[in-house]
Coordinates of C-alpha atoms in Angstrom, one line a residue:
Chain A
M1 CA 87.1 144.9 65.5
L2 CA 87.0 142.4 62.8
F3 CA 90.1 141.1 60.8
G4 CA 92.3 143.8 59.3
G5 CA 95.0 143.4 57.1
G6 CA 99.0 143.6 56.8
K7 CA 100.4 143.2 60.2
D8 CA 97.9 140.7 61.0
K9 CA 99.7 138.1 59.2
Q10 CA 102.6 138.2 62.0
F11 CA 100.0 136.9 64.5
F12 CA 98.6 134.2 62.4
A13 CA 102.2 133.3 61.6
L14 CA 103.2 132.9 65.2
L15 CA 99.8 131.1 66.0
N16 CA 100.7 128.5 63.1
E17 CA 104.1 128.2 64.3
A18 CA 102.7 127.3 67.7
A19 CA 100.6 124.6 66.0
Q20 CA 103.5 123.1 64.3
T21 CA 105.5 122.9 67.5
I22 CA 102.7 121.0 68.9
S23 CA 102.8 118.8 65.9
E24 CA 106.3 118.0 66.0
T25 CA 106.1 117.4 69.8
A26 CA 103.3 114.9 69.5
K27 CA 105.4 113.2 66.6
V28 CA 108.5 113.0 68.8
F29 CA 106.3 111.7 71.7
D30 CA 105.1 109.1 69.5
A31 CA 108.4 107.9 68.6
M32 CA 109.4 107.9 72.3
V33 CA 106.7 105.7 73.4
Q34 CA 107.7 103.1 70.8
N35 CA 111.4 103.4 71.9
L36 CA 111.3 103.7 75.4
E37 CA 114.8 102.2 75.8
R38 CA 116.0 105.6 74.3
S39 CA 113.7 107.9 76.5
G40 CA 116.5 110.0 77.4
E41 CA 117.2 111.2 73.7
Y42 CA 113.5 111.9 73.2
A43 CA 113.1 113.7 76.6
E44 CA 116.0 116.1 75.4
K45 CA 114.1 116.7 72.1
L46 CA 111.0 117.6 74.0
Y47 CA 112.7 119.8 76.1
K48 CA 114.1 121.8 73.4
L49 CA 110.5 121.9 71.8
E50 CA 109.0 123.0 74.9
K51 CA 111.6 126.0 75.2
Q52 CA 110.6 126.7 71.5
G53 CA 107.0 126.8 72.4
D54 CA 107.8 129.4 75.2
R55 CA 109.7 131.5 73.0
I56 CA 106.8 131.7 70.4
T57 CA 104.3 132.6 73.3
H58 CA 106.7 135.3 74.4
D59 CA 106.8 136.6 70.7
V60 CA 103.0 136.9 70.6
I61 CA 103.0 138.9 73.8
L62 CA 105.8 141.3 72.4
L63 CA 103.7 141.5 69.3
L64 CA 100.5 142.2 71.3
N65 CA 102.6 145.0 73.0
K66 CA 103.7 146.6 69.9
L67 CA 100.7 146.7 67.8
F68 CA 97.5 149.0 68.9
I69 CA 95.1 147.0 66.6
T70 CA 94.9 143.4 66.7
P71 CA 93.1 141.0 64.3
L72 CA 91.2 139.2 67.0
E73 CA 90.7 140.4 70.5
R74 CA 93.8 140.8 72.5
E75 CA 92.5 138.5 75.2
D76 CA 91.7 135.8 72.8
I77 CA 95.0 135.9 71.0
L78 CA 96.8 135.9 74.3
E79 CA 94.6 132.9 75.4
L80 CA 95.0 130.9 72.1
A81 CA 98.7 131.3 72.4
M82 CA 99.0 130.2 76.0
Q83 CA 96.8 127.3 75.6
L84 CA 98.5 126.0 72.7
D85 CA 101.6 126.3 74.7
G86 CA 100.1 124.3 77.4
V87 CA 99.7 121.4 75.0
V88 CA 103.4 121.4 74.6
D89 CA 104.1 121.6 78.0
G90 CA 101.9 118.9 79.1
I91 CA 103.6 116.5 76.6
E92 CA 106.9 117.4 77.7
A93 CA 106.1 116.9 81.4
A94 CA 104.7 113.4 80.6
A95 CA 107.7 112.7 78.6
A96 CA 110.0 113.8 81.3
R97 CA 108.3 111.6 83.9
L98 CA 108.6 108.7 81.5
H99 CA 112.4 109.2 81.6
L100 CA 112.9 110.3 85.1
Y101 CA 110.8 107.3 86.3
K102 CA 112.7 104.9 84.0
V103 CA 109.5 103.4 82.6
K104 CA 110.6 100.7 80.1
G105 CA 108.9 98.0 77.9
S106 CA 105.9 98.1 75.6
N107 CA 102.9 100.0 76.7
H108 CA 99.8 100.2 74.7
V109 CA 98.2 102.7 77.0
L110 CA 100.9 105.3 76.1
R111 CA 100.8 104.5 72.3
E112 CA 96.9 105.0 72.5
F113 CA 97.5 108.3 74.1
A114 CA 100.2 109.3 71.6
S115 CA 97.7 108.5 68.8
V116 CA 94.9 110.6 70.2
I117 CA 97.3 113.6 70.9
N118 CA 98.6 113.3 67.2
Q119 CA 95.1 113.5 65.9
Q120 CA 94.4 116.5 68.0
A121 CA 97.5 118.1 67.0
A122 CA 96.5 117.6 63.3
E123 CA 93.1 119.3 64.0
L124 CA 94.8 122.1 65.8
G125 CA 97.1 122.7 62.8
T126 CA 94.3 122.9 60.3
A127 CA 92.2 125.0 62.6
M128 CA 95.1 127.6 62.8
Q129 CA 95.4 127.6 59.0
R130 CA 91.6 128.2 58.6
L131 CA 91.8 131.0 61.4
A132 CA 94.6 132.8 59.2
A133 CA 92.6 132.4 56.0
K134 CA 89.5 133.7 57.9
Q135 CA 87.5 130.5 57.3
L136 CA 85.7 130.7 60.9
Q137 CA 82.9 128.3 60.1
P138 CA 84.8 125.5 58.8
M139 CA 86.9 125.5 62.1
R140 CA 83.9 124.0 63.9
E141 CA 84.8 120.7 62.1
N142 CA 88.1 120.9 64.1
T143 CA 86.8 121.8 67.3
V144 CA 84.1 119.2 67.2
R145 CA 86.7 116.5 66.4
I146 CA 89.2 117.9 69.0
N147 CA 86.3 117.4 71.6
E148 CA 85.7 113.8 70.5
L149 CA 89.3 113.0 70.7
E150 CA 89.2 114.6 74.4
N151 CA 86.4 112.0 75.2
Q152 CA 88.4 109.2 73.8
G153 CA 91.4 110.3 76.1
D154 CA 89.0 110.3 78.8
K155 CA 88.0 106.7 78.1
I156 CA 91.7 105.6 77.7
L157 CA 92.5 106.8 80.9
R158 CA 89.6 105.1 82.7
D159 CA 90.4 101.8 81.0
A160 CA 93.8 102.1 81.9
L161 CA 93.5 102.9 85.6
E162 CA 90.9 99.9 85.8
K163 CA 93.6 97.5 84.5
L164 CA 96.3 99.1 86.2
F165 CA 94.7 98.4 89.7
E166 CA 93.5 95.0 88.5
H167 CA 96.8 93.7 87.4
E168 CA 99.7 95.8 88.9
T169 CA 100.8 94.8 92.5
N170 CA 103.6 97.0 92.9
P171 CA 102.2 100.2 94.3
I172 CA 105.4 102.4 93.2
Q173 CA 104.7 101.3 89.5
I174 CA 101.1 102.2 89.8
I175 CA 102.1 105.7 91.4
K176 CA 104.4 106.3 88.3
L177 CA 102.1 105.1 85.7
K178 CA 99.0 106.7 87.2
E179 CA 100.7 110.1 87.0
I180 CA 101.8 109.8 83.5
Y181 CA 98.4 108.6 82.3
E182 CA 96.7 111.4 84.1
T183 CA 99.0 113.9 82.5
L184 CA 98.5 112.6 79.1
E185 CA 94.7 112.8 79.7
E186 CA 95.3 116.7 80.7
V187 CA 97.0 117.3 77.5
T188 CA 93.8 116.1 75.5
D189 CA 91.9 118.5 78.0
R190 CA 94.3 121.4 77.1
A191 CA 93.6 120.7 73.3
E192 CA 90.1 121.1 73.9
D193 CA 90.8 124.3 76.0
V194 CA 92.2 125.7 72.6
A195 CA 89.0 124.3 71.0
D196 CA 86.9 126.5 73.5
V197 CA 88.8 129.6 72.7
L198 CA 88.1 128.9 68.9
E199 CA 84.5 128.3 69.5
S200 CA 84.2 131.5 71.2
V201 CA 86.1 133.3 68.4
I202 CA 83.8 132.0 66.0
M203 CA 80.7 133.0 68.3
K204 CA 82.1 136.7 68.3
H205 CA 82.7 137.1 64.7
S206 CA 79.5 135.3 63.3
Chain B
M1 CA 91.0 154.3 82.3
L2 CA 94.4 155.0 83.6
F3 CA 95.3 155.5 87.1
G4 CA 93.3 158.0 88.9
G5 CA 93.7 159.4 92.2
G6 CA 92.5 159.5 95.9
K7 CA 90.7 156.4 96.7
D8 CA 92.8 154.3 94.4
K9 CA 95.2 154.2 97.3
Q10 CA 92.9 151.7 99.1
F11 CA 93.2 149.4 96.3
F12 CA 97.0 149.5 96.3
A13 CA 97.3 149.3 100.2
L14 CA 95.2 146.2 100.1
L15 CA 97.3 144.6 97.3
N16 CA 100.3 145.5 99.1
E17 CA 99.0 143.8 102.2
A18 CA 98.3 140.7 100.3
A19 CA 101.9 140.7 99.1
Q20 CA 103.0 141.3 102.7
T21 CA 101.1 138.2 103.8
I22 CA 102.6 136.0 101.3
S23 CA 106.0 137.3 102.4
E24 CA 105.2 136.5 106.1
T25 CA 103.6 133.2 105.0
A26 CA 106.8 132.2 102.9
K27 CA 109.1 133.2 106.2
V28 CA 107.0 131.1 108.5
F29 CA 107.1 128.1 106.0
D30 CA 110.9 128.5 105.7
A31 CA 111.2 128.3 109.6
M32 CA 108.8 125.3 109.5
V33 CA 110.9 123.3 107.1
Q34 CA 113.9 123.7 109.3
N35 CA 112.1 122.6 112.5
L36 CA 109.7 120.0 111.2
E37 CA 109.6 118.5 114.8
R38 CA 107.5 121.5 115.6
S39 CA 105.1 121.5 112.7
G40 CA 102.0 121.7 114.5
E41 CA 102.9 125.1 115.9
Y42 CA 104.0 126.5 112.4
A43 CA 100.8 124.9 110.7
E44 CA 98.7 126.9 113.2
K45 CA 100.5 130.1 112.2
L46 CA 100.1 129.5 108.6
Y47 CA 96.4 128.7 109.0
K48 CA 96.0 132.1 110.5
L49 CA 97.9 133.8 107.7
E50 CA 95.7 131.8 105.2
K51 CA 92.6 133.4 106.9
Q52 CA 94.2 136.8 106.6
G53 CA 94.7 136.3 103.1
D54 CA 91.0 135.5 102.5
R55 CA 90.0 138.5 104.4
I56 CA 92.2 140.8 102.3
T57 CA 90.5 139.2 99.1
H58 CA 87.1 139.9 100.6
D59 CA 88.2 143.5 101.3
V60 CA 89.2 143.9 97.8
I61 CA 85.8 142.7 96.4
L62 CA 83.9 144.8 98.9
L63 CA 85.9 148.0 97.6
L64 CA 85.4 146.8 93.9
N65 CA 81.7 146.9 94.8
K66 CA 81.6 150.3 96.4
L67 CA 83.7 152.2 94.1
F68 CA 82.6 153.0 90.4
I69 CA 86.0 153.9 89.1
T70 CA 89.0 151.9 89.8
P71 CA 92.7 152.4 89.1
L72 CA 93.1 149.3 86.9
E73 CA 90.5 147.4 85.1
R74 CA 88.0 145.5 87.8
E75 CA 89.0 142.1 86.3
D76 CA 92.6 142.7 86.8
I77 CA 92.4 143.9 90.4
L78 CA 90.1 141.0 91.2
E79 CA 92.5 138.5 89.4
L80 CA 95.5 139.9 91.1
A81 CA 93.9 139.7 94.5
M82 CA 92.8 136.1 93.9
Q83 CA 96.1 134.9 92.5
L84 CA 98.0 136.5 95.3
D85 CA 95.9 134.6 97.7
G86 CA 96.4 131.5 96.0
V87 CA 100.1 131.7 96.7
V88 CA 99.1 131.7 100.4
D89 CA 96.7 129.0 100.1
G90 CA 99.1 126.6 98.4
I91 CA 101.9 127.2 101.0
E92 CA 99.4 126.7 103.9
A93 CA 98.2 123.5 102.0
A94 CA 101.7 122.1 101.7
A95 CA 102.5 123.0 105.3
A96 CA 99.1 121.4 106.4
R97 CA 100.2 118.1 104.7
L98 CA 103.6 118.3 106.2
H99 CA 101.9 118.3 109.7
L100 CA 99.2 115.7 109.0
Y101 CA 101.5 113.4 107.3
K102 CA 103.9 113.7 110.3
V103 CA 107.0 114.4 108.0
K104 CA 110.0 114.6 110.2
G105 CA 113.7 114.9 109.9
S106 CA 116.0 117.2 107.6
N107 CA 114.7 117.5 103.9
H108 CA 116.9 119.7 101.5
V109 CA 114.2 119.6 98.8
L110 CA 111.8 121.3 101.2
R111 CA 114.5 124.1 102.0
E112 CA 115.1 124.5 98.4
F113 CA 111.4 125.1 97.6
A114 CA 111.0 127.4 100.7
S115 CA 114.0 129.5 99.5
V116 CA 112.6 129.9 95.8
I117 CA 109.3 130.7 97.3
N118 CA 110.6 133.4 99.6
Q119 CA 112.7 135.0 96.6
Q120 CA 109.2 134.9 94.6
A121 CA 107.6 136.5 97.5
A122 CA 110.4 139.3 97.6
E123 CA 109.8 139.8 94.0
L124 CA 105.9 140.1 94.4
G125 CA 106.6 142.7 97.2
T126 CA 108.5 145.0 95.1
A127 CA 106.0 144.6 91.9
M128 CA 103.3 145.7 94.3
Q129 CA 105.1 148.8 95.6
R130 CA 106.0 149.6 92.0
L131 CA 102.3 149.1 90.9
A132 CA 101.2 151.6 93.5
A133 CA 104.0 154.1 92.6
K134 CA 102.9 153.6 89.0
Q135 CA 106.3 152.5 88.0
L136 CA 104.9 150.0 85.5
Q137 CA 107.8 149.3 83.2
P138 CA 110.2 148.4 86.3
M139 CA 107.9 145.9 87.2
R140 CA 109.1 143.7 84.2
E141 CA 112.2 142.8 86.1
N142 CA 110.0 141.3 88.7
T143 CA 108.1 139.3 86.4
V144 CA 111.0 138.1 84.6
R145 CA 112.6 137.0 87.9
I146 CA 109.3 135.3 89.0
N147 CA 109.3 133.4 85.9
E148 CA 113.0 132.4 86.3
L149 CA 112.1 131.2 89.8
E150 CA 109.2 129.2 88.7
N151 CA 111.6 127.3 86.2
Q152 CA 113.8 126.6 89.2
G153 CA 110.9 125.3 91.0
D154 CA 110.1 122.8 88.3
K155 CA 113.7 121.5 88.1
I156 CA 113.7 121.2 91.9
L157 CA 110.5 119.0 91.7
R158 CA 111.9 116.9 88.8
D159 CA 115.3 116.1 90.6
A160 CA 113.3 115.4 93.8
L161 CA 111.0 112.9 92.1
E162 CA 113.9 111.1 90.3
K163 CA 115.7 110.8 93.5
L164 CA 112.6 109.9 95.7
F165 CA 111.8 107.0 93.2
E166 CA 115.5 105.9 93.0
H167 CA 116.0 105.7 96.8
E168 CA 112.9 105.6 98.7
T169 CA 111.4 101.9 98.8
N170 CA 108.3 102.7 101.1
P171 CA 105.6 103.6 98.7
I172 CA 103.5 105.4 101.4
Q173 CA 106.4 107.8 102.1
I174 CA 106.5 108.3 98.3
I175 CA 103.0 109.2 98.2
K176 CA 103.3 111.7 101.0
L177 CA 106.4 113.4 99.8
K178 CA 105.3 113.5 96.1
E179 CA 102.2 115.3 97.0
I180 CA 103.9 117.9 99.1
Y181 CA 106.6 118.5 96.5
E182 CA 104.0 118.8 93.8
T183 CA 102.0 121.3 95.8
L184 CA 105.2 123.6 96.3
E185 CA 105.8 123.5 92.6
E186 CA 102.2 124.7 92.1
V187 CA 103.0 127.5 94.6
T188 CA 105.6 128.6 92.3
D189 CA 103.1 128.5 89.2
R190 CA 100.7 130.5 91.0
A191 CA 103.4 133.3 91.7
E192 CA 103.9 133.0 87.9
D193 CA 100.1 133.5 87.5
V194 CA 100.3 136.9 89.4
A195 CA 103.4 137.7 87.1
D196 CA 101.3 137.0 84.1
V197 CA 98.4 139.4 85.3
L198 CA 101.0 142.1 85.8
E199 CA 102.4 141.7 82.4
S200 CA 99.0 142.2 80.9
V201 CA 98.6 145.3 83.1
I202 CA 101.8 146.6 81.8
M203 CA 100.8 145.8 78.2
K204 CA 97.4 147.8 78.9
H205 CA 98.8 150.7 79.9
S206 CA 101.9 151.2 77.7
Chain C
M1 CA 73.2 145.9 79.3
L2 CA 70.9 145.0 82.1
F3 CA 68.2 142.2 82.2
G4 CA 66.2 142.6 79.0
G5 CA 62.8 140.6 78.4
G6 CA 61.3 137.8 76.4
K7 CA 64.2 135.4 75.1
D8 CA 66.2 135.8 78.2
K9 CA 63.9 133.3 79.7
Q10 CA 65.4 130.7 77.5
F11 CA 69.0 131.3 79.0
F12 CA 67.6 131.2 82.7
A13 CA 65.7 128.0 81.8
L14 CA 68.9 126.5 80.7
L15 CA 71.0 127.5 83.7
N16 CA 68.0 126.1 85.9
E17 CA 68.2 122.8 84.0
A18 CA 72.0 122.8 84.6
A19 CA 71.4 123.3 88.5
Q20 CA 68.5 120.6 88.5
T21 CA 71.0 118.3 86.8
I22 CA 73.7 119.1 89.6
S23 CA 70.7 118.5 92.2
E24 CA 70.0 115.1 90.8
T25 CA 73.8 114.1 90.3
A26 CA 74.3 114.8 93.9
K27 CA 71.5 112.8 94.9
V28 CA 72.4 109.9 92.8
F29 CA 75.9 110.1 94.2
D30 CA 74.5 110.2 97.8
A31 CA 72.4 106.9 97.1
M32 CA 75.8 105.4 95.6
V33 CA 78.0 106.0 98.5
Q34 CA 75.3 104.2 100.7
N35 CA 75.2 101.3 98.5
L36 CA 78.6 100.7 97.2
E37 CA 78.0 97.1 96.5
R38 CA 75.6 98.4 93.5
S39 CA 78.2 101.0 92.3
G40 CA 78.0 99.9 88.6
E41 CA 74.3 100.7 88.3
Y42 CA 74.9 104.1 89.9
A43 CA 78.0 104.9 87.9
E44 CA 75.9 104.3 84.7
K45 CA 73.2 106.8 85.9
L46 CA 75.8 109.3 86.8
Y47 CA 77.5 108.8 83.3
K48 CA 74.0 109.7 81.9
L49 CA 73.5 112.6 83.8
E50 CA 77.2 113.8 82.9
K51 CA 76.1 113.7 79.1
Q52 CA 73.0 115.5 79.9
G53 CA 75.0 118.3 81.6
D54 CA 77.1 118.6 78.3
R55 CA 74.0 118.9 76.3
I56 CA 72.7 121.7 78.4
T57 CA 76.3 123.6 78.2
H58 CA 76.0 123.0 74.4
D59 CA 72.5 124.5 74.3
V60 CA 73.6 127.5 76.0
I61 CA 76.5 128.1 73.5
L62 CA 74.1 127.7 70.7
L63 CA 71.8 130.1 72.1
L64 CA 74.6 132.6 72.7
N65 CA 75.5 132.3 69.1
K66 CA 71.8 132.9 68.0
L67 CA 71.0 135.8 70.1
F68 CA 72.6 139.3 69.7
I69 CA 71.3 140.6 72.9
T70 CA 71.9 138.6 76.2
P71 CA 70.5 139.2 79.7
L72 CA 74.1 138.9 81.4
E73 CA 77.4 139.4 79.7
R74 CA 78.1 136.6 77.4
E75 CA 81.3 135.6 79.2
D76 CA 79.3 135.4 82.4
I77 CA 76.8 133.2 81.0
L78 CA 79.2 131.0 79.3
E79 CA 81.4 130.7 82.3
L80 CA 78.3 130.1 84.5
A81 CA 77.1 127.2 82.1
M82 CA 80.6 125.7 82.1
Q83 CA 81.3 126.0 85.8
L84 CA 77.9 124.5 86.6
D85 CA 78.7 121.6 84.1
G86 CA 82.1 121.1 86.0
V87 CA 80.4 120.2 89.1
V88 CA 78.4 117.4 87.5
D89 CA 81.8 116.2 85.7
G90 CA 83.6 116.1 89.1
I91 CA 80.9 114.0 90.9
E92 CA 80.7 111.7 87.9
A93 CA 84.6 111.5 87.9
A94 CA 84.7 110.4 91.4
A95 CA 81.9 108.0 91.1
A96 CA 83.5 106.4 88.1
R97 CA 86.7 106.0 90.2
L98 CA 84.6 104.4 93.2
H99 CA 83.2 101.8 90.6
L100 CA 86.7 101.2 88.6
Y101 CA 88.6 100.9 91.8
K102 CA 86.0 98.5 93.3
V103 CA 85.8 100.3 96.7
K104 CA 83.3 98.6 98.8
G105 CA 82.1 98.8 102.4
S106 CA 80.8 101.6 104.4
N107 CA 82.8 104.8 104.4
H108 CA 81.8 108.0 106.5
V109 CA 84.1 110.2 104.6
L110 CA 82.3 109.5 101.2
R111 CA 79.0 110.2 102.9
E112 CA 80.1 113.5 104.4
F113 CA 81.3 114.6 101.1
A114 CA 77.9 113.6 99.5
S115 CA 76.1 115.6 102.2
V116 CA 78.1 118.8 101.6
I117 CA 77.8 118.5 97.9
N118 CA 74.0 117.9 98.1
Q119 CA 73.8 121.0 100.4
Q120 CA 75.9 122.9 97.7
A121 CA 73.5 121.8 95.1
A122 CA 70.5 123.1 96.9
E123 CA 72.2 126.4 97.3
L124 CA 73.2 126.6 93.5
G125 CA 69.5 125.6 92.7
T126 CA 68.0 128.6 94.8
A127 CA 70.6 130.9 93.4
M128 CA 69.6 130.1 89.9
Q129 CA 66.0 130.6 90.6
R130 CA 66.8 134.1 92.1
L131 CA 69.0 135.0 89.1
A132 CA 66.0 134.2 86.8
A133 CA 64.0 136.2 89.0
K134 CA 66.4 139.1 89.0
Q135 CA 66.8 138.9 92.7
L136 CA 70.3 139.5 92.8
Q137 CA 71.3 140.7 96.2
P138 CA 69.5 137.6 97.9
M139 CA 71.8 135.4 95.9
R140 CA 74.5 136.5 98.3
E141 CA 73.1 134.2 101.0
N142 CA 73.8 131.4 98.7
T143 CA 77.2 132.2 97.6
V144 CA 78.2 132.7 101.2
R145 CA 76.8 129.4 102.3
I146 CA 78.3 127.6 99.3
N147 CA 81.8 129.1 100.5
E148 CA 81.3 127.9 103.9
L149 CA 80.4 124.4 102.6
E150 CA 83.6 124.5 100.4
N151 CA 85.6 125.1 103.8
Q152 CA 83.8 122.3 105.2
G153 CA 84.9 120.3 102.2
D154 CA 88.5 121.1 102.7
K155 CA 88.2 120.2 106.4
I156 CA 86.7 116.8 105.6
L157 CA 89.6 116.0 103.1
R158 CA 92.2 116.9 105.7
D159 CA 90.8 114.9 108.5
A160 CA 90.3 111.9 106.1
L161 CA 93.8 112.1 104.8
E162 CA 95.2 112.3 108.2
K163 CA 93.3 109.1 109.5
L164 CA 94.0 107.3 106.2
F165 CA 97.6 107.6 106.7
E166 CA 97.4 106.8 110.2
H167 CA 95.3 103.6 109.8
E168 CA 95.6 102.1 106.3
T169 CA 98.6 100.1 105.6
N170 CA 97.9 99.1 102.1
P171 CA 99.5 101.6 99.8
I172 CA 97.3 100.7 96.9
Q173 CA 94.1 101.5 99.0
I174 CA 95.6 104.8 99.9
I175 CA 96.2 105.7 96.4
K176 CA 92.7 104.8 95.5
L177 CA 90.8 106.5 98.4
K178 CA 93.1 109.6 98.3
E179 CA 92.3 110.2 94.7
I180 CA 88.6 109.8 95.2
Y181 CA 88.5 112.1 98.3
E182 CA 90.5 114.8 96.5
T183 CA 88.4 114.7 93.5
L184 CA 85.3 115.3 95.8
E185 CA 87.0 118.2 97.5
E186 CA 87.6 119.7 94.2
V187 CA 83.7 119.2 93.4
T188 CA 83.2 121.6 96.3
D189 CA 85.7 124.1 94.9
R190 CA 83.9 124.0 91.5
A191 CA 80.7 125.0 93.3
E192 CA 82.6 127.8 94.7
D193 CA 83.8 128.9 91.4
V194 CA 80.1 129.2 90.4
A195 CA 79.5 131.3 93.5
D196 CA 82.6 133.6 92.4
V197 CA 81.1 134.3 89.0
L198 CA 77.4 134.9 90.6
E199 CA 79.5 137.4 93.0
S200 CA 81.0 139.2 90.0
V201 CA 77.4 139.3 88.3
I202 CA 75.9 140.9 91.4
M203 CA 78.9 143.3 91.5
K204 CA 78.3 144.5 87.9
H205 CA 74.4 145.0 88.3
S206 CA 74.6 146.6 91.7

């Protein structure tokens, strides 16, 4: 069952919307980590984006229910929708902790994570456009890059933890920051999970 | 391959047994958090229920091996059995920490989680009965409710963490309670994972 | 589609290579925990093994892309390759923390985990040889044993956490060791995930 016509557009429109939600979420998060004194305001925006992400996933499921023929395998569409939503969920969870834990001041680790996540968001956006345009092979560029960025995320985490344990003497501060850094590293893992689904879609249709 | 007859009953009987094990586990956990001074006794009961859950999952696998035709897709039955078992595992893991870490005294966060998990257990119970009775569409009521309860679990966790970092000054106490609260929130996520499998079963047979 | 001939050997060769990488990784980790004062040196070796694991997974994906007919279902081969790689990733992550966090001195918990993981690695090695030799039923011995070892890992973790909270008064030390112990317990879970895939392969071909 290879790409059909007509109603397929609805699926790709929803997946694109999901990618755009990630992109917006990543941008708001980037602004947040540069303005931590206003974290409450940003946390609220991100909460709304998270609900928007849930709604898109729900719409994908409704559409899967309605249509007998789908442009990709049902499991792949559902998996893509859920993993894309997972990226938004992870960013929102980290942002909520930043706010709840009252983390303040400048923090270059958060900025580095925000940058990596924004770059992954851009790659996911392009990948979803290519998927809709049935340009499967070019999507590999995006999946390769997403994986490289995930490696960067892992390195940021390791360096951050090393420095945190070296310089921070307040255990409560360590608990807070460690959780937030780990949550952000998991966001980059989830972007890689999307890339893995895309790899498998490319594989099935090549 | 839509619901057949005869031997199918064995699968549904096992899935029902799994749901009943969750229900019993959730009740024992509820009693535990109201009697933390006797946590050892409850932890032991929960350990036995956890082994019972493992045995049911194992029986499902044996039955899948024996039968050529199954009432649902094999992957869905296996996934259901494993995710149901995951709920029991999570409750038992949280309870074991409560005991090992010697958490004592009254704790309303634990009670709130116990209540949400008990409600999810009731929904899972009804859903499994409906599945056995081939009443697929009504199962949606249960899956919707399970998802709402998962949202409640997330809110309980966030409020609890905020208050914990605000009021608790002993970092070791924070480490202990944070882990237990997070484990309980994951239990509500696992119930949602069961609901997701049920959604996909409804989808495939509608 | 049951085991074909010829090109199949390439798949099994790669899966065997993955199992051997686990075995080597587990051995280096065992040496590391007995010589923590030289942790940097071992962490570097493990980092290289982790990259080797990634390369093998990548080769499996390339081969899946090239071949139309595969000896097992594509999803199962991919799942096996990814879960085997996950075992290596987990050991390397724990080892990196040991080094980054400057954990020193003798630690019998680490040695117990290293022993369990080495035993699981040996079982995975035998299982992969049996898979290549199409001796599916005998693989059950390995999966049963891997599951028993996972139970041991869980018990080691619980005992270790109980003692850690009883005897360690420095919260920062608790944070470090707790994370490392939990990561090692997850390694034993991942070995169990491989065993689960093998169980499902046995099931499909029996």
